[in-house]
Coordinates of C-alpha atoms in Angstrom, one line a residue:
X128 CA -19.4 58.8 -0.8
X129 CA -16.6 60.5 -2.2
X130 CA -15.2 60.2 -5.7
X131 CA -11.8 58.5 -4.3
X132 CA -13.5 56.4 -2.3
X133 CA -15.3 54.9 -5.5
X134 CA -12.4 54.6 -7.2
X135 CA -11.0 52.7 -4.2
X136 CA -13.8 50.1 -4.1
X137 CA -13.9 49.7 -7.9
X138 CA -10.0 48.8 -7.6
X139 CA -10.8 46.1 -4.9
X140 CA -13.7 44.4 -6.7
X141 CA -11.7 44.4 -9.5
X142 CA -8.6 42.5 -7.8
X143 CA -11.5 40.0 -6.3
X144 CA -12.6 39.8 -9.8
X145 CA -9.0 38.7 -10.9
X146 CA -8.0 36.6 -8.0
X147 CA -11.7 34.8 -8.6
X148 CA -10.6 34.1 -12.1
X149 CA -7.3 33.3 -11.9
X150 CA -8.5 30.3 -8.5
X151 CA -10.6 29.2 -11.3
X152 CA -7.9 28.7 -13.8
X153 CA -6.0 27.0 -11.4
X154 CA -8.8 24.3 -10.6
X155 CA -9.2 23.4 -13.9
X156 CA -5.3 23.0 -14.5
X157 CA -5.5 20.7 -11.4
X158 CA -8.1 19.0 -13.8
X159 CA -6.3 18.3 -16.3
X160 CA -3.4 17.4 -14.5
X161 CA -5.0 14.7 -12.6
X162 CA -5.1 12.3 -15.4
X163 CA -1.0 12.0 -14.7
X164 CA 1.2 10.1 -12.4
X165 CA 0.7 10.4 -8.7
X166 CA 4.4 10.8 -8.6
X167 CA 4.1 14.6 -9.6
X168 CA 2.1 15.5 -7.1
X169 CA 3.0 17.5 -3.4
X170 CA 2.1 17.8 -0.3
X171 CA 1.6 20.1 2.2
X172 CA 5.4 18.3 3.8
X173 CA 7.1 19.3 0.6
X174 CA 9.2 22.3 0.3
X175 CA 10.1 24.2 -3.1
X176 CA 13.9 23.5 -3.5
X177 CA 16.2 24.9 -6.9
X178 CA 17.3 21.8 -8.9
X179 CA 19.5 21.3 -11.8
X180 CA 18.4 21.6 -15.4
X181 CA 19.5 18.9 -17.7
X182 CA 18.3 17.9 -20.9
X183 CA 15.1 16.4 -21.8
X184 CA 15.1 12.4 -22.8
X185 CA 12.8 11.2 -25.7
X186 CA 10.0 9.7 -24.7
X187 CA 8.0 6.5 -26.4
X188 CA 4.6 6.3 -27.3
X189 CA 2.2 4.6 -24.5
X190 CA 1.1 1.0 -25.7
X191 CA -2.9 1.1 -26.1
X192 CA -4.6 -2.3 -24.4
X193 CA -8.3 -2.9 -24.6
X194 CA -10.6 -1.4 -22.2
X195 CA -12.6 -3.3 -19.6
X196 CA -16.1 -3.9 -20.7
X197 CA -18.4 -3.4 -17.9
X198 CA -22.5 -3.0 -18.4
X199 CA -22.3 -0.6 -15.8
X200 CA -18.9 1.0 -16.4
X201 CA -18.4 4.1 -18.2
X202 CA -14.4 5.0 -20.0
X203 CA -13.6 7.8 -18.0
X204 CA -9.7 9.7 -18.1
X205 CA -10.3 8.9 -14.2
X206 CA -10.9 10.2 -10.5
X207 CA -10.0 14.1 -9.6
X208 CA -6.6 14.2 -7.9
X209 CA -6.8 16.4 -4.8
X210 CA -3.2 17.8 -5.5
X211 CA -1.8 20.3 -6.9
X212 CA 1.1 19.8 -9.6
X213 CA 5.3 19.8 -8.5
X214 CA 7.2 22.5 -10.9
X215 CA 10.3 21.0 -9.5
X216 CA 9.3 17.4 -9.5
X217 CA 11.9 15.2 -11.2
X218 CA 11.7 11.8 -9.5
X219 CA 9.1 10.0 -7.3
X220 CA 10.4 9.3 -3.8
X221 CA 7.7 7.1 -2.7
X222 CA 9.1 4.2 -4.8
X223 CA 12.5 2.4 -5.6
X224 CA 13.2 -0.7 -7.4
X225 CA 16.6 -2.7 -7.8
X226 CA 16.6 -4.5 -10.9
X227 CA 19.1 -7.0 -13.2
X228 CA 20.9 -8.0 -9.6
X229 CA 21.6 -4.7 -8.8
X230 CA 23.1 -3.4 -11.6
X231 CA 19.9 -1.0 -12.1
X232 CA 17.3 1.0 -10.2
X233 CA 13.8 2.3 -11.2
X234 CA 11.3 4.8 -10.3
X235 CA 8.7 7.2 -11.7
X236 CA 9.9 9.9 -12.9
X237 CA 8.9 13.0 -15.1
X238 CA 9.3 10.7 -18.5
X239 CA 7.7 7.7 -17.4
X240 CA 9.6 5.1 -15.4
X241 CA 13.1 5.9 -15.6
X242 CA 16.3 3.1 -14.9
X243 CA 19.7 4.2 -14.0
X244 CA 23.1 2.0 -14.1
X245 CA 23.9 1.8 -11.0
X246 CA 27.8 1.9 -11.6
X247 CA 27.9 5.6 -12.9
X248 CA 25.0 7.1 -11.6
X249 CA 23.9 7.8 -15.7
X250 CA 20.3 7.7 -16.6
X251 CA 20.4 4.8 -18.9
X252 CA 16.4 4.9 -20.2
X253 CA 13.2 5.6 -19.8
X254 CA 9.8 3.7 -20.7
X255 CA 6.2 4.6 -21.1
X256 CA 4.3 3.7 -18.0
X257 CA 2.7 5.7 -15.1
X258 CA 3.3 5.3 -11.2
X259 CA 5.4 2.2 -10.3
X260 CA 4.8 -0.1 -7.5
X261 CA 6.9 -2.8 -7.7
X262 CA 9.5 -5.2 -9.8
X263 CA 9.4 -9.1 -10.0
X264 CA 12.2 -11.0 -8.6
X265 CA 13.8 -12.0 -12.0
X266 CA 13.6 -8.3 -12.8
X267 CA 11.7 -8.9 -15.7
X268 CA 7.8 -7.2 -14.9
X269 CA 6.8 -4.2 -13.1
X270 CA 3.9 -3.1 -11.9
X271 CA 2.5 0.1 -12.1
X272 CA -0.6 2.4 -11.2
X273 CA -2.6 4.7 -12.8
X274 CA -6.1 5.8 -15.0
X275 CA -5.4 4.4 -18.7
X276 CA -7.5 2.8 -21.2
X277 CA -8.8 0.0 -18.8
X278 CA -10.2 3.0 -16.3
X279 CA -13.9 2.8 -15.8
X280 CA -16.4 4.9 -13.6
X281 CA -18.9 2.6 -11.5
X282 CA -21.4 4.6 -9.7
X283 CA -19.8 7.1 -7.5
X284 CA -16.4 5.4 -8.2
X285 CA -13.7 4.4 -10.2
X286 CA -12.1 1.1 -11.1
X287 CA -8.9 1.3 -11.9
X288 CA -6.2 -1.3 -12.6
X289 CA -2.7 -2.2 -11.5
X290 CA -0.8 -2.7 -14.5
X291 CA 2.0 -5.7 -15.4
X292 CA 4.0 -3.7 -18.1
X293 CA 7.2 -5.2 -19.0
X294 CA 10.3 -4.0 -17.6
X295 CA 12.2 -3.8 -21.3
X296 CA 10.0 -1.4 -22.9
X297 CA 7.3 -1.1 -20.7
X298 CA 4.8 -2.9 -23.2
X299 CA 1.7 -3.9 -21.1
X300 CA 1.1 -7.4 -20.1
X301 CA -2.2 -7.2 -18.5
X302 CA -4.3 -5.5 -15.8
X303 CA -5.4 -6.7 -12.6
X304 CA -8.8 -4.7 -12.3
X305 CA -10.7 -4.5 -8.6
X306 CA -9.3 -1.8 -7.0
X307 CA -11.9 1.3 -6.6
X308 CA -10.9 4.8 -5.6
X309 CA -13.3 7.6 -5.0
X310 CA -14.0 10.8 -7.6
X311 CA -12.1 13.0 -5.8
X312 CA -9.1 11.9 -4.4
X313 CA -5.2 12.4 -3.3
X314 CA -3.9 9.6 -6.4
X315 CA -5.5 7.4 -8.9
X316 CA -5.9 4.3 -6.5
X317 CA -5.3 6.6 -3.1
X318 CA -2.4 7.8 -1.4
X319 CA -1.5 4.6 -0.1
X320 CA -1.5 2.5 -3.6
X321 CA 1.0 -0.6 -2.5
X322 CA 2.2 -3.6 -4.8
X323 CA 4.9 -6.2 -3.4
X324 CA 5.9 -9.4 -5.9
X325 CA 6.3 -12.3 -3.6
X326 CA 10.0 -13.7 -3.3
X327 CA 8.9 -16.8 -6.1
X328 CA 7.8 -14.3 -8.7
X329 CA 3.9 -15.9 -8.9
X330 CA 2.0 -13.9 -6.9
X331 CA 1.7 -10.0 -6.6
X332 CA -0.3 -8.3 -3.8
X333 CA -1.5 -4.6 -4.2
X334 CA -3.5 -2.5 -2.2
X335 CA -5.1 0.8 -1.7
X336 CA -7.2 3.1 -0.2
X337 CA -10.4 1.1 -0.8
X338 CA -9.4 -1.0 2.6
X339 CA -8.8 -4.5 0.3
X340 CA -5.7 -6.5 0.1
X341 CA -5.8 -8.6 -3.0
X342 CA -3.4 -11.0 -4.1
X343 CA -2.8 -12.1 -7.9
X344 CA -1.4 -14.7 -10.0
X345 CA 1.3 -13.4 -11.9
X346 CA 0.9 -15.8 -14.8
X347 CA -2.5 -15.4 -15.3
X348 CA -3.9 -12.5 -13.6
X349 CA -6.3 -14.4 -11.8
X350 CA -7.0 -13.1 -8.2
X351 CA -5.8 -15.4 -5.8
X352 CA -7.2 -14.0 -2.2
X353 CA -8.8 -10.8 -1.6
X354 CA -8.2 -9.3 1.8
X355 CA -10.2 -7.0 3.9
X356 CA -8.6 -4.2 6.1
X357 CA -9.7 -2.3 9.1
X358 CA -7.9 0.9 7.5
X359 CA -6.1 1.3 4.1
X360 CA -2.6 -0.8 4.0
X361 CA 0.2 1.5 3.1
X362 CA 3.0 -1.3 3.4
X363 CA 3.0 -5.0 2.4
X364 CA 5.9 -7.4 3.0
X365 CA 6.1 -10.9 1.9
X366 CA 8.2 -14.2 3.6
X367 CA 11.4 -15.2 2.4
X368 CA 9.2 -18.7 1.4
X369 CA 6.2 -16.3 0.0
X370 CA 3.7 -18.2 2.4
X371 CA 2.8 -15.4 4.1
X372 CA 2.0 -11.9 3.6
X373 CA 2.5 -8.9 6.3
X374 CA 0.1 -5.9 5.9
X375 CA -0.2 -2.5 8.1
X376 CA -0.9 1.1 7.3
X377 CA -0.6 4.5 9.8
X378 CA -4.9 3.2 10.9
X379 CA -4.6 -0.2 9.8
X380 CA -3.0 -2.6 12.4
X381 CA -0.6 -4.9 11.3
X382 CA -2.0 -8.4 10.2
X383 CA 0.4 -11.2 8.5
X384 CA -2.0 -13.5 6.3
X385 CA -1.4 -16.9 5.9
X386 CA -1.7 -17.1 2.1
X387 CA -2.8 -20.7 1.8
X388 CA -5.3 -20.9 4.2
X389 CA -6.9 -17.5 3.1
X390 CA -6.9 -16.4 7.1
X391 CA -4.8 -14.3 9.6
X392 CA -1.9 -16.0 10.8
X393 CA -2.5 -15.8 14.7
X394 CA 0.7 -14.4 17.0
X395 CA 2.1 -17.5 18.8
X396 CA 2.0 -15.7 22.2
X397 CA 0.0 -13.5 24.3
X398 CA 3.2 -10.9 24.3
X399 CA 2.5 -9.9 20.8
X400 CA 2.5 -6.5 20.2
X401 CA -1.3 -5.3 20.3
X402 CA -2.5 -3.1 17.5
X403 CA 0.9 -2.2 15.8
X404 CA 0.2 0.4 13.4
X405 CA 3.2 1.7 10.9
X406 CA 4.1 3.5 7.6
X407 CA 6.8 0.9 6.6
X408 CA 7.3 -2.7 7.1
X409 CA 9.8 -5.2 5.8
X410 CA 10.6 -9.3 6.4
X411 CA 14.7 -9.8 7.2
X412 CA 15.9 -12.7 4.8
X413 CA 16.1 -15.1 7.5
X414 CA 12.5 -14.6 8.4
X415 CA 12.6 -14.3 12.0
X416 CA 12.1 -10.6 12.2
X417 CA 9.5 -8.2 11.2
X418 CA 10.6 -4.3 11.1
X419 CA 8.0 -2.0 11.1
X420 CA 7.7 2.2 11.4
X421 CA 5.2 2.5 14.4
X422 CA 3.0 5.2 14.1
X423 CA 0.4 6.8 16.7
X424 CA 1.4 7.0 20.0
X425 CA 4.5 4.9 19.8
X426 CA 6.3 6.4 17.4
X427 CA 9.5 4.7 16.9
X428 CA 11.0 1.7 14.3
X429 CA 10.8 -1.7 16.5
X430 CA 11.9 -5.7 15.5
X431 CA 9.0 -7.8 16.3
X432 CA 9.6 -11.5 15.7
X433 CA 7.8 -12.7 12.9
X434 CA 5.8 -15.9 15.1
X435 CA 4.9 -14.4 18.2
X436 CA 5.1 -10.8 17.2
X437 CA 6.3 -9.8 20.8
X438 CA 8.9 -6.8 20.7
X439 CA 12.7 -8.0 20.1
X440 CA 14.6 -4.6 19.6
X441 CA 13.2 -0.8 19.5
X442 CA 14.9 2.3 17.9
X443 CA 16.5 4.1 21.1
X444 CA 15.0 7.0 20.7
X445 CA 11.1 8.4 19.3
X446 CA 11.8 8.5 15.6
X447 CA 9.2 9.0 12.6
X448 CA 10.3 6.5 10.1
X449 CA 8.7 5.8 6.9
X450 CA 10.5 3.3 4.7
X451 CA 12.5 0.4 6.2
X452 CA 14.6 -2.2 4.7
X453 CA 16.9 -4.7 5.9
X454 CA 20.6 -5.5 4.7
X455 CA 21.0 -8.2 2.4
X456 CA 23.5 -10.9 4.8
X457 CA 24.3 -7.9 7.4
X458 CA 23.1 -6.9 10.6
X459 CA 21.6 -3.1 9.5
X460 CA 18.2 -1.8 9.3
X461 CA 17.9 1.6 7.1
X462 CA 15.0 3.6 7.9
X463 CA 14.3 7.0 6.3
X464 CA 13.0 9.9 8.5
X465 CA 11.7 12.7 5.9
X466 CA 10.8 15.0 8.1
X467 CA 14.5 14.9 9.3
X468 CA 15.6 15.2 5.5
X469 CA 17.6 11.8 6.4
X470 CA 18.0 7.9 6.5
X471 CA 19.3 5.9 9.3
X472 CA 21.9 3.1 9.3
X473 CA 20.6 0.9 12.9
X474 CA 22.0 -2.1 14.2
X475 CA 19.7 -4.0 16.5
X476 CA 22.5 -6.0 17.4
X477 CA 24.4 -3.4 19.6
X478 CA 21.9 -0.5 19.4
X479 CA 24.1 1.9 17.4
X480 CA 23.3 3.9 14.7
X481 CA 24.5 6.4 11.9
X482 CA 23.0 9.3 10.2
X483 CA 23.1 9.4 6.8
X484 CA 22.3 13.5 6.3
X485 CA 22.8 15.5 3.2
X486 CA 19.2 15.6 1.4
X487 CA 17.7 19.1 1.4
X488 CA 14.5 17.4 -0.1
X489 CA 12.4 14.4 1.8
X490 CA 13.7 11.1 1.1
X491 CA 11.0 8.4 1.3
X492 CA 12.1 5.3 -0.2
X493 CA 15.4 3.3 1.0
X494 CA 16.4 0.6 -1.1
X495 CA 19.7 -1.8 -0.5
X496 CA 21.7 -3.5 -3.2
X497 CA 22.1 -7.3 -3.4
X498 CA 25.5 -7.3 -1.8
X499 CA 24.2 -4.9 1.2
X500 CA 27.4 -3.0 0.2
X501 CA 25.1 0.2 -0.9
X502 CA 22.2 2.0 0.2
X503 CA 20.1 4.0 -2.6
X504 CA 17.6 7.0 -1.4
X505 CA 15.9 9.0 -3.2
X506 CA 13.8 12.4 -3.2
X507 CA 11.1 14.1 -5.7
X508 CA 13.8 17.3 -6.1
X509 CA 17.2 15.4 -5.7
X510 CA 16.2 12.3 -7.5
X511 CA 17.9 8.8 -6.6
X512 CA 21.2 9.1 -4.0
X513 CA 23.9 6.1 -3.5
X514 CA 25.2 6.0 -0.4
X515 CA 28.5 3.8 1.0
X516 CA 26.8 1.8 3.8
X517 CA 30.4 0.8 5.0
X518 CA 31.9 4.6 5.3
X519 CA 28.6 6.0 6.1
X520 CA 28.9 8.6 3.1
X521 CA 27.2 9.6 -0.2
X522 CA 29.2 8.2 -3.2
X523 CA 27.2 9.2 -6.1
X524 CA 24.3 11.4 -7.4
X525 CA 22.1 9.8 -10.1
X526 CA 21.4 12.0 -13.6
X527 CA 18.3 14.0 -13.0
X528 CA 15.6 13.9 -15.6
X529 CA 14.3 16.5 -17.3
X530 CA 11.5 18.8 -15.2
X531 CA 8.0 18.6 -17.0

């Protein structure tokens, strides 16, 4: 063996030796960093985009509740998160709340949940809290997700509670504990953690990827029903009268629960649709109609009505939706397509529909305002969009928070 080639070999084991070290680093930074919101995480769909800079907000100290005392259970910072960390990750797109009758939205965001007036587009605060779900119809609680004091290990699992926090400061209420997520996974309560108040304000549902739907008094925190699924349910839609309760996920077929009777509500006719699976689902305010993002084989956005379940309308062309939402007193359905970078405005009604393009990031969650007059969007890079549902065009840009 010659001298250079020795030198040559040396050279390589030491780059191995490097490259060994620095995937190690790296794991244990993915560690650490599993103990945050989901909301900073990304996939293998997300894309590194430039974003603005903008100044960091002040954020305030988490409030501390008790833990849950279990004999079994062991306080734990919780599960692994199979992810690795968003540099440019401002806002999660995943979920969008309107609150104070439109006059502010919500999401996760890099300080906690952040709310923005809706009116000027300015970040208005931020409170301590970690990934949130959902808002109660009076605006007034939220629920959120995430490990925190009330995390314990159980076995080969963790339980791990959704969280009523108040909307004002984000001082904890209480936690509904049952959910379990395995050690190593893609968020604290699974990729497809769900919570939906229903449309009185005293009952929350919530779901994850431990293939239960459970269903909670708001008051008390007393669970109410507990639901099994055939897959986890990524998307839970309530009534307008909160008597039932529509549940479906990309492998778990849709099934709308009758809330008071504790069963599935059967179809009222033979034409239902069989085995609808979706990402997104939503009740119109009328009732009648369910709207739901097909996944599998079908892939398109169809109306089913909400007794029988038999198809009314379907999107005209194959379309991979993942959020839908109805207009408040209109006759359009938004549905955002992520992997098109866009949202579209349908109308069942005539079968037309508009394009709403202009993200460069994946929007996710679509979110109306009261009067149906605007359409919010937003994206982990480009944070929360308002769009003009009438001209079809964006009208204002939300403040960014600060990266991490």
């Amino acid at each position: 063996m010659t001298r250079k080639t020795r030198a040559t070999r040396a050279t390589r084991a030491a780059g191995l030796g490097q490259v060994r070290g620095m995937a190690g680093a790296a794991f244990l930074a993915a560690g650490v960093f599993a103990a945050t919101l989901l909301a900073g995480c990304t996939t293998a769909d997300d894309a590194a985009r430039p974003t603005d800079t903008v100044s960091p907000i002040a954020t305030p100290a988490t409030p501390a509740i008790p833990a849950t005392s279990a004999a079994t259970a062991t306080r734990t910072a919780g599960p692994v998160a199979n992810v690795v960390p968003d540099p440019q990750y401002r806002v999660s797109p995943r979920t969008l709340v309107v609150l104070s009758g439109g006059r502010q939205v919500a999401a996760s965001c890099t300080q906690g949940i952040c709310l923005w007036d809706t009116s000027t587009g300015a970040l208005a605060r931020a409170i301590p809290g970690s990934a949130l779900l959902a808002a109660s119809p009076d605006s007034a609680t939220l629920a959120t997700q995430g490990p925190g004091p009330a995390t314990v290990r159980v076995g080969d699992s963790y339980r791990i509670p959704v969280r009523l926090v108040s909307a004002a400061d984000g001082a904890a209420i209480r936690d509904l504990a049952g959910h379990t997520s395995a050690a190593v996974t893609d968020a604290p309560l699974g990729r497809n953690a769900v919570a939906s108040f229903s449309p009185t304000g005293a009952l929350v549902a919530t779901a994850g990827d431990d293939t239960t739907v459970r269903v909670w008094s708001v008051a008390d925190g007393s669970l109410k029903r507990e639901f099994a699924t055939a897959a986890p349910a990524s998307a839970l839609a309530w009534s307008p009268d909160s008597s039932r309760l529509a549940t479906v996920g990309p492998e778990a077929p849709l099934v709308v629960w009758d809330i008071e009777a504790g069963i599935p509500a059967q179809p009222s006719s033979t034409a239902a649709s069989q085995a609808v699976t979706a990402y997104g689902i939503a009740w119109s305010p009328d009732g009648r109609r369910l709207a739901v993002t097909t996944s599998g084989a079908q892939t398109t956005v169809r109306l089913l009505d909400a007794t029988s379940r038999g198809v009314v309308a379907s999107f005209p062309w194959p379309v991979v939706g993942h959020d839908v939402a109805f207009q408040p007193g209109g006759a359009l359905v938004a549905i955002s397509v992520p992997q098109q970078r866009s949202v579209v405005l349908w109308d069942p009604a005539t079968a037309s529909s508009r394009v709403l393009s202009g993200h460069s990031d994946l929007p996710y969650a679509v979110r109306f305002s009261p009067d149906g007059a605007a359409l919010y969007t937003v994206s982990s890079h480009e944070g929360v969009w308002r769009w003009d549902v009438a001209a079809g065009g964006l009208s204002a840009r939300f403040d960014l928070p600060a990266a991490r």
